[in-house]
Short mmCIF file of C-alpha atoms in Angstrom, two decimals:
data_model
loop_
_atom_site.label_atom_id
_atom_site.label_comp_id
_atom_site.label_asym_id
_atom_site.label_seq_id
_atom_site.Cartn_x
_atom_site.Cartn_y
_atom_site.Cartn_z
CA UNK A 1 -20.27 26.65 -4.21
CA UNK A 2 -19.76 23.85 -6.82
CA UNK A 3 -17.01 21.42 -5.90
CA UNK A 4 -15.20 18.27 -6.94
CA UNK A 5 -14.84 15.62 -4.21
CA UNK A 6 -11.86 13.30 -4.72
CA UNK A 7 -12.52 9.87 -3.15
CA UNK A 8 -10.73 6.56 -2.91
CA UNK A 9 -13.07 3.76 -1.83
CA UNK A 10 -15.09 5.28 1.05
CA UNK A 11 -12.38 7.80 1.99
CA UNK A 12 -12.66 11.48 1.05
CA UNK A 13 -9.11 12.44 0.03
CA UNK A 14 -9.57 16.06 -1.01
CA UNK A 15 -12.20 18.61 -2.00
CA UNK A 16 -11.69 21.23 -4.73
CA UNK A 17 -13.84 24.33 -5.17
CA UNK A 18 -14.98 25.13 -8.69
CA UNK A 19 -15.09 28.73 -9.77
CA UNK A 20 -15.18 30.53 -13.12
CA UNK A 21 -11.95 28.91 -14.24
CA UNK A 22 -10.77 25.61 -15.66
CA UNK A 23 -9.37 22.68 -13.69
CA UNK A 24 -6.92 20.18 -15.16
CA UNK A 25 -7.00 16.68 -13.68
CA UNK A 26 -4.02 14.31 -13.71
CA UNK A 27 -0.80 13.20 -12.05
CA UNK A 28 1.28 16.08 -13.41
CA UNK A 29 2.67 18.38 -10.73
CA UNK A 30 1.09 21.35 -12.56
CA UNK A 31 -2.41 19.83 -12.47
CA UNK A 32 -5.09 21.72 -10.55
CA UNK A 33 -6.53 18.41 -9.31
CA UNK A 34 -3.36 16.43 -8.76
CA UNK A 35 -3.76 12.66 -8.30
CA UNK A 36 -0.57 11.09 -7.03
CA UNK A 37 -0.88 7.60 -8.51
CA UNK A 38 1.34 5.85 -11.04
CA UNK A 39 -1.69 4.47 -12.92
CA UNK A 40 -3.00 7.98 -13.65
CA UNK A 41 -1.74 9.88 -16.69
CA UNK A 42 -0.22 13.34 -16.51
CA UNK A 43 -3.40 14.86 -17.92
CA UNK A 44 -6.60 12.80 -17.82
CA UNK A 45 -9.41 15.34 -17.99
CA UNK A 46 -10.36 19.01 -18.08
CA UNK A 47 -13.30 20.58 -16.23
CA UNK A 48 -14.40 24.09 -17.19
CA UNK A 49 -17.43 26.41 -16.81
CA UNK A 50 -19.66 26.89 -19.82
CA UNK A 51 -22.89 28.83 -19.82
CA UNK A 52 -24.69 28.09 -16.55
CA UNK A 53 -22.94 24.79 -15.91
CA UNK A 54 -19.70 22.87 -15.96
CA UNK A 55 -18.40 20.55 -18.65
CA UNK A 56 -15.78 17.80 -18.70
CA UNK A 57 -13.80 16.21 -21.49
CA UNK A 58 -10.97 13.64 -21.60
CA UNK A 59 -7.44 14.76 -22.35
CA UNK A 60 -3.98 13.29 -22.78
CA UNK A 61 -2.64 10.63 -25.13
CA UNK A 62 -5.69 8.35 -24.80
CA UNK A 63 -8.74 10.66 -24.73
CA UNK A 64 -11.28 8.44 -22.98
CA UNK A 65 -13.02 8.91 -19.67
CA UNK A 66 -15.56 6.99 -17.59
CA UNK A 67 -18.46 9.07 -16.26
CA UNK A 68 -21.23 7.28 -14.35
CA UNK A 69 -19.93 3.96 -15.62
CA UNK A 70 -19.96 4.91 -19.33
CA UNK A 71 -17.00 5.85 -21.52
CA UNK A 72 -16.97 9.29 -23.13
CA UNK A 73 -14.59 10.65 -25.75
CA UNK A 74 -15.87 14.21 -26.12
CA UNK A 75 -17.10 17.02 -23.93
CA UNK A 76 -20.03 16.30 -21.60
CA UNK A 77 -22.06 18.50 -19.21
CA UNK A 78 -21.80 17.65 -15.52
CA UNK A 79 -24.81 17.18 -13.26
CA UNK A 80 -24.97 17.07 -9.48
CA UNK A 81 -23.76 13.68 -8.26
CA UNK A 82 -21.93 12.67 -11.45
CA UNK A 83 -19.02 10.29 -10.76
CA UNK A 84 -15.83 10.44 -12.83
CA UNK A 85 -13.53 7.43 -12.50
CA UNK A 86 -9.81 8.10 -12.89
CA UNK A 87 -7.58 5.16 -11.98
CA UNK A 88 -8.48 3.92 -8.48
CA UNK A 89 -10.07 7.28 -7.63
CA UNK A 90 -13.58 8.70 -8.06
CA UNK A 91 -14.30 12.40 -8.61
CA UNK A 92 -17.82 13.39 -7.55
CA UNK A 93 -19.28 16.62 -8.94
CA UNK A 94 -21.46 18.40 -6.37
CA UNK A 95 -23.40 21.66 -6.53
CA UNK A 96 -26.52 23.20 -5.06
CA UNK A 97 -29.37 24.33 -7.36
CA UNK A 98 -29.09 27.96 -6.28
CA UNK A 99 -25.43 27.98 -7.34
CA UNK A 100 -26.31 27.65 -11.02
CA UNK A 101 -26.14 31.37 -11.74
CA UNK A 102 -23.25 33.73 -12.32
CA UNK A 103 -20.71 31.52 -14.10
CA UNK A 104 -18.39 32.88 -16.76
CA UNK A 105 -18.11 31.11 -20.09
CA UNK A 106 -14.68 29.71 -20.78
CA UNK A 107 -13.19 27.56 -23.50
CA UNK A 108 -11.25 24.36 -22.76
CA UNK A 109 -7.72 25.23 -21.59
CA UNK A 110 -4.49 24.39 -23.39
CA UNK A 111 -2.29 21.43 -22.47
CA UNK A 112 -0.35 21.32 -19.23
CA UNK A 113 2.93 21.45 -21.13
CA UNK A 114 2.37 25.08 -22.20
CA UNK A 115 2.56 28.24 -20.16
CA UNK A 116 4.94 29.43 -17.46
CA UNK A 117 5.72 27.13 -14.56
CA UNK A 118 3.90 28.17 -11.35
CA UNK A 119 5.60 28.47 -8.00
CA UNK A 120 5.89 25.33 -5.91
CA UNK A 121 3.26 25.01 -3.18
CA UNK A 122 4.39 25.93 0.32
CA UNK A 123 1.84 24.04 2.40
CA UNK A 124 -0.33 20.96 2.48
CA UNK A 125 -3.61 22.84 2.12
CA UNK A 126 -4.35 23.86 -1.45
CA UNK A 127 -4.89 27.60 -1.72
CA UNK A 128 -7.05 29.28 -4.30
CA UNK A 129 -4.88 31.26 -6.67
CA UNK A 130 -5.60 34.97 -6.69
CA UNK A 131 -4.36 37.65 -9.04
CA UNK A 132 -1.73 40.08 -7.89
CA UNK A 133 -3.11 43.29 -6.36
CA UNK A 134 -0.75 45.35 -8.55
CA UNK A 135 -1.89 43.90 -11.88
CA UNK A 136 -4.95 45.54 -13.44
CA UNK A 137 -7.94 43.30 -13.96
CA UNK A 138 -10.64 44.04 -16.54
CA UNK A 139 -14.11 44.46 -15.17
CA UNK A 140 -16.47 41.56 -15.68
CA UNK A 141 -20.20 41.80 -16.22
CA UNK A 142 -22.14 41.47 -12.98
CA UNK A 143 -23.74 38.23 -14.12
CA UNK A 144 -20.35 36.56 -14.73
CA UNK A 145 -18.66 37.39 -11.42
CA UNK A 146 -18.24 34.47 -9.03
CA UNK A 147 -20.02 34.65 -5.70
CA UNK A 148 -18.18 36.21 -2.75
CA UNK A 149 -16.02 33.82 -0.76
CA UNK A 150 -16.73 33.31 2.90
CA UNK A 151 -13.96 32.83 5.43
CA UNK A 152 -14.78 29.21 6.18
CA UNK A 153 -14.76 28.21 2.52
CA UNK A 154 -11.31 29.74 2.04
CA UNK A 155 -9.90 27.08 4.36
CA UNK A 156 -10.16 24.29 1.83
CA UNK A 157 -10.41 20.67 2.94
CA UNK A 158 -7.31 18.68 3.85
CA UNK A 159 -4.91 17.98 1.01
CA UNK A 160 -3.08 14.80 0.16
CA UNK A 161 -2.10 12.42 2.93
CA UNK A 162 0.12 14.32 5.41
CA UNK A 163 2.91 12.78 7.44
CA UNK A 164 1.93 11.46 10.86
CA UNK A 165 4.58 13.33 12.81
CA UNK A 166 3.72 16.72 11.30
CA UNK A 167 -0.04 16.85 11.80
CA UNK A 168 -0.89 19.55 14.31
CA UNK A 169 -3.55 21.73 12.72
CA UNK A 170 -7.28 22.00 13.20
CA UNK A 171 -9.05 22.26 9.86
CA UNK A 172 -12.35 24.12 9.86
CA UNK A 173 -13.84 22.64 6.74
CA UNK A 174 -16.86 23.94 4.82
CA UNK A 175 -18.92 20.87 5.74
CA UNK A 176 -22.03 20.18 7.79
CA UNK A 177 -21.92 19.88 11.56
CA UNK A 178 -24.16 16.81 11.40
CA UNK A 179 -21.52 14.86 9.45
CA UNK A 180 -19.16 12.75 11.53
CA UNK A 181 -15.74 11.32 10.77
CA UNK A 182 -13.10 8.97 12.10
CA UNK A 183 -9.83 10.90 11.75
CA UNK A 184 -6.70 8.72 11.76
CA UNK A 185 -4.29 10.73 13.93
CA UNK A 186 -1.68 8.01 14.57
CA UNK A 187 -0.38 4.87 12.91
CA UNK A 188 -0.19 3.64 9.30
CA UNK A 189 -3.41 5.46 8.28
CA UNK A 190 -2.43 8.80 9.86
CA UNK A 191 -3.78 11.81 7.98
CA UNK A 192 -6.75 10.00 6.44
CA UNK A 193 -10.39 10.45 7.37
CA UNK A 194 -13.38 8.16 7.08
CA UNK A 195 -16.96 9.38 7.10
CA UNK A 196 -19.24 7.30 9.33
CA UNK A 197 -22.95 6.84 8.80
CA UNK A 198 -25.86 6.02 11.12
CA UNK A 199 -25.87 2.39 12.20
CA UNK A 200 -22.83 0.13 12.54
CA UNK A 201 -19.36 0.81 11.13
CA UNK A 202 -17.10 -2.25 11.29
CA UNK A 203 -13.34 -1.89 11.81
CA UNK A 204 -10.77 -4.63 11.23
CA UNK A 205 -8.25 -6.38 8.99
CA UNK A 206 -10.66 -8.11 6.59
CA UNK A 207 -11.24 -5.94 3.50
CA UNK A 208 -14.55 -7.62 2.68
CA UNK A 209 -16.14 -7.54 6.16
CA UNK A 210 -15.27 -4.01 7.34
CA UNK A 211 -16.06 -0.45 6.31
CA UNK A 212 -12.78 0.85 7.82
CA UNK A 213 -9.89 -1.48 7.00
CA UNK A 214 -6.77 -1.52 9.21
CA UNK A 215 -4.46 -4.28 7.96
CA UNK A 216 -0.95 -3.00 7.22
CA UNK A 217 1.92 -1.56 9.25
CA UNK A 218 3.86 1.59 8.32
CA UNK A 219 6.09 -0.44 5.98
CA UNK A 220 3.06 -1.73 4.07
CA UNK A 221 3.33 -5.29 5.43
CA UNK A 222 0.33 -7.26 6.67
CA UNK A 223 -0.22 -6.83 10.42
CA UNK A 224 -1.75 -10.09 11.66
CA UNK A 225 -1.98 -8.82 15.25
CA UNK A 226 -5.04 -6.82 14.13
CA UNK A 227 -8.13 -9.06 14.19
CA UNK A 228 -10.24 -9.70 11.12
CA UNK A 229 -13.15 -8.05 12.96
CA UNK A 230 -11.58 -5.85 15.61
CA UNK A 231 -14.25 -3.35 16.67
CA UNK A 232 -17.63 -1.86 15.79
CA UNK A 233 -18.68 1.78 16.00
CA UNK A 234 -22.37 2.52 16.49
CA UNK A 235 -24.25 5.73 15.69
CA UNK A 236 -27.85 5.87 16.89
CA UNK A 237 -30.33 8.70 16.55
CA UNK A 238 -32.10 9.58 19.79
CA UNK A 239 -35.55 11.12 19.77
CA UNK A 240 -36.75 12.80 22.94
CA UNK A 241 -39.70 15.12 23.74
CA UNK A 242 -37.27 18.04 23.83
CA UNK A 243 -35.77 17.28 20.42
CA UNK A 244 -33.51 14.82 18.62
CA UNK A 245 -29.92 13.88 19.27
CA UNK A 246 -27.19 11.38 18.48
CA UNK A 247 -25.57 8.62 20.50
CA UNK A 248 -22.14 7.11 19.76
CA UNK A 249 -20.52 3.98 21.18
CA UNK A 250 -17.63 1.60 20.47
CA UNK A 251 -17.53 -2.17 20.97
CA UNK A 252 -14.54 -4.52 21.12
CA UNK A 253 -15.95 -7.57 19.33
CA UNK A 254 -13.42 -9.94 20.92
CA UNK A 255 -10.23 -8.77 19.22
CA UNK A 256 -6.82 -10.30 19.82
CA UNK A 257 -5.17 -7.30 21.52
CA UNK A 258 -8.12 -5.07 22.33
CA UNK A 259 -9.43 -1.53 21.86
CA UNK A 260 -8.56 1.62 23.79
CA UNK A 261 -10.61 4.76 24.40
CA UNK A 262 -8.63 7.81 25.50
CA UNK A 263 -5.66 5.64 26.46
CA UNK A 264 -7.59 3.06 28.52
CA UNK A 265 -8.39 -0.45 27.34
CA UNK A 266 -12.10 -1.22 27.26
CA UNK A 267 -13.77 -4.50 28.23
CA UNK A 268 -14.44 -6.84 25.30
CA UNK A 269 -18.01 -7.44 24.18
CA UNK A 270 -19.22 -4.46 26.24
CA UNK A 271 -20.09 -1.20 24.50
CA UNK A 272 -18.66 2.09 25.73
CA UNK A 273 -20.31 5.49 25.01
CA UNK A 274 -18.28 8.01 23.00
CA UNK A 275 -18.38 11.77 22.51
CA UNK A 276 -16.85 14.11 19.94
CA UNK A 277 -13.09 14.35 20.48
CA UNK A 278 -12.67 10.88 21.99
CA UNK A 279 -9.70 8.86 20.71
CA UNK A 280 -10.19 5.21 19.74
CA UNK A 281 -7.10 2.99 19.53
CA UNK A 282 -6.96 -0.22 17.49
CA UNK A 283 -4.18 -2.02 19.32
CA UNK A 284 -1.36 -3.78 17.49
CA UNK A 285 1.96 -5.42 18.33
CA UNK A 286 3.59 -2.94 15.93
CA UNK A 287 2.08 0.56 15.84
CA UNK A 288 -1.50 1.17 17.04
CA UNK A 289 -3.93 2.98 14.78
CA UNK A 290 -5.64 5.79 16.67
CA UNK A 291 -8.79 7.50 15.40
CA UNK A 292 -10.45 10.65 16.71
CA UNK A 293 -14.23 11.07 16.48
CA UNK A 294 -14.93 14.49 14.93
CA UNK A 295 -17.83 16.49 13.56
CA UNK A 296 -17.73 17.68 9.96
CA UNK A 297 -17.23 21.36 10.73
CA UNK A 298 -14.08 20.83 12.82
CA UNK A 299 -11.48 18.27 11.76
CA UNK A 300 -8.73 18.10 14.38
CA UNK A 301 -5.70 16.11 13.21
CA UNK A 302 -3.50 16.98 16.20
CA UNK A 303 -1.44 14.02 17.51
CA UNK A 304 -3.20 11.82 20.09
CA UNK A 305 -2.80 12.49 23.79
CA UNK A 306 -2.16 8.87 24.87
CA UNK A 307 -1.99 5.29 23.63
CA UNK A 308 0.78 5.70 21.04
CA UNK A 309 2.85 2.72 22.24
CA UNK A 310 2.27 -0.70 20.63
CA UNK A 311 0.47 -3.35 22.66
CA UNK A 312 2.81 -6.15 23.66
CA UNK A 313 1.54 -9.71 23.37
CA UNK A 314 2.10 -11.20 26.83
CA UNK A 315 1.34 -14.80 25.79
CA UNK A 316 4.92 -15.57 24.75
CA UNK A 317 6.36 -13.91 27.87
CA UNK A 318 4.04 -15.93 30.11
CA UNK A 319 4.96 -19.11 28.24
CA UNK A 320 8.66 -18.47 28.79
CA UNK A 321 7.98 -17.88 32.49
CA UNK A 322 6.36 -21.29 32.88
CA UNK A 323 9.13 -23.02 30.87
CA UNK A 324 11.86 -21.49 33.04
CA UNK A 325 9.89 -22.36 36.17
CA UNK A 326 9.52 -25.97 35.02
CA UNK A 327 13.25 -26.26 34.31
CA UNK A 328 14.12 -24.93 37.78
CA UNK A 329 11.76 -27.42 39.44
CA UNK A 330 13.17 -30.29 37.33
CA UNK A 331 16.76 -29.36 38.20
CA UNK A 332 15.84 -29.15 41.87
CA UNK A 333 14.30 -32.65 41.78
CA UNK A 334 17.34 -34.06 39.93
CA UNK A 335 19.72 -32.45 42.44
CA UNK A 336 17.74 -33.87 45.36
CA UNK A 337 17.87 -37.36 43.78
CA UNK A 338 21.64 -37.16 43.18
CA UNK A 339 22.38 -35.92 46.68
CA UNK A 340 20.19 -38.62 48.18
#
């Protein structure tokens, strides 16, 4: 099924299925692909089926759009892998070759400002709008009917960033089982997911040196208790006579406060094997960020089992202990001298 993948940096924010209908893209609450960002206009683009493919054209007050790095001002056909830049976001058009048949022809839709106002959404997972069973629907030619929907595809990918305290669902996404993700299930990044790739994935505060950046607290302020390079996740492919496999591990690269796996702090500079479902905590003096390792066909955003308390820095407490101890010894010596 053709789809639009909404990304910000390396993070997949949302996935939208494309059918024989138009999609409006923008920040307006009526948009089909809603981008909640103040730099994005109410209506930036329109995507619609035409012939055996999909087309895009800019919309709004300033009809210009960047597709694959080039500005366009009119309609343009979309090819697999095309990237549409809208504000700080990237929309990636994706489709399989065998999905090129059976699309209805449709003209570009009218502006968002026209038409009746739809009902407000009731959940965080976008649902595909269906016609009422009581309203008659004209028959379409067999060649123009969209393909039948399977049950897994109906459960569309996670919507916009959910609140940390309300995440409790398991999302069975129409993805591949050999794709793996870090799901942020606690902390400032809660509700976001990061796809990991074979090799090393660096985690830390430095935006330039890490693939997964953890640098701010829940108020958006810089959290200096997180190290510039905090941890590294490793994905290795294993080849055995009986078949291939994968191997995961996590390494604390000498961070300030450490790394936890399933609620237990691991030894620095010593890798620890991981399996699907394990929880990795990036410790902080404020709120720890906890990720869950998940496969692409089952994204579990349930709250973590352990490790939700911030890691206290014991250096100051130990320093106070020695200061108080020194004062007591000094007073004892002074008292002995006075009495003598």
